[in-house]
C-alpha angles and dihedrals in degrees: 000000000000097000090162087073088070117103115272093247090056092049090049092047093058098037136240106272134092096265092048092050089047091055091048090049089050090057090050091049091050088053089052091053101255105158102205128030131173122199112193123210102176130186102073093127094099108167090162140028093014098157100060091037093055099035097046102032124005105041099044091050093045094047094049097046098042094045089048092050092050092046093045094049091046094049090050092050093244103109095085089059097038122073117207115202119186113187148121130220093264140339138262132253115281090230128064113245128225091273093057091255141098129252133212118299126176101173095087137000142160131244125189117210132171146154121026094098094300119147100250139192098061145097118229114203133000137232130206118272092275094051089236104112132036108239104172134030102354113204118205124220087245091056090049090050091049088053093052091045090053090052089052094046093247120143101236091186096056118118108227123198113241132186114316092014092291115156112242123189126196091223136017116280109271095027113145134187114260100265094207090062104041131057 
């Protein structure tokens, strides 16, 4: 957890904010063998003033820290065995609202994944020009979860017994890993 023990050039590469230090800590935890790490970068619910917030704060920090994490893991030979998943719980409206922000939107959203043995360098699916409606190759949340489970070696099709003998599945019945991403 003592990221300040990293060389100055490494600290500078990631950046000097909470998310950057979280990404650097994630790399250190991967090196220590921790199998699952979440780095939170809250504050994406921008119903107003989205342009200055993103341009001057969020996007520069995100770009610097995520690109540093990917580069660092790759240079250390750990990217192939480490999946990076960058996502939120849903998306935002394709149109800007009256407060110069974006509201909640669940009809389409993007997820960025890489490393971890995934087949990279591609886009799976397509929305219309506004980003508001999926036009080609829709991927359900259950299919995405099945993909992540496969990467983690978890049987997403297994029926688990819940309280009172109730069958509980990790994903919806019929969910399948996204074939374009997994071997």
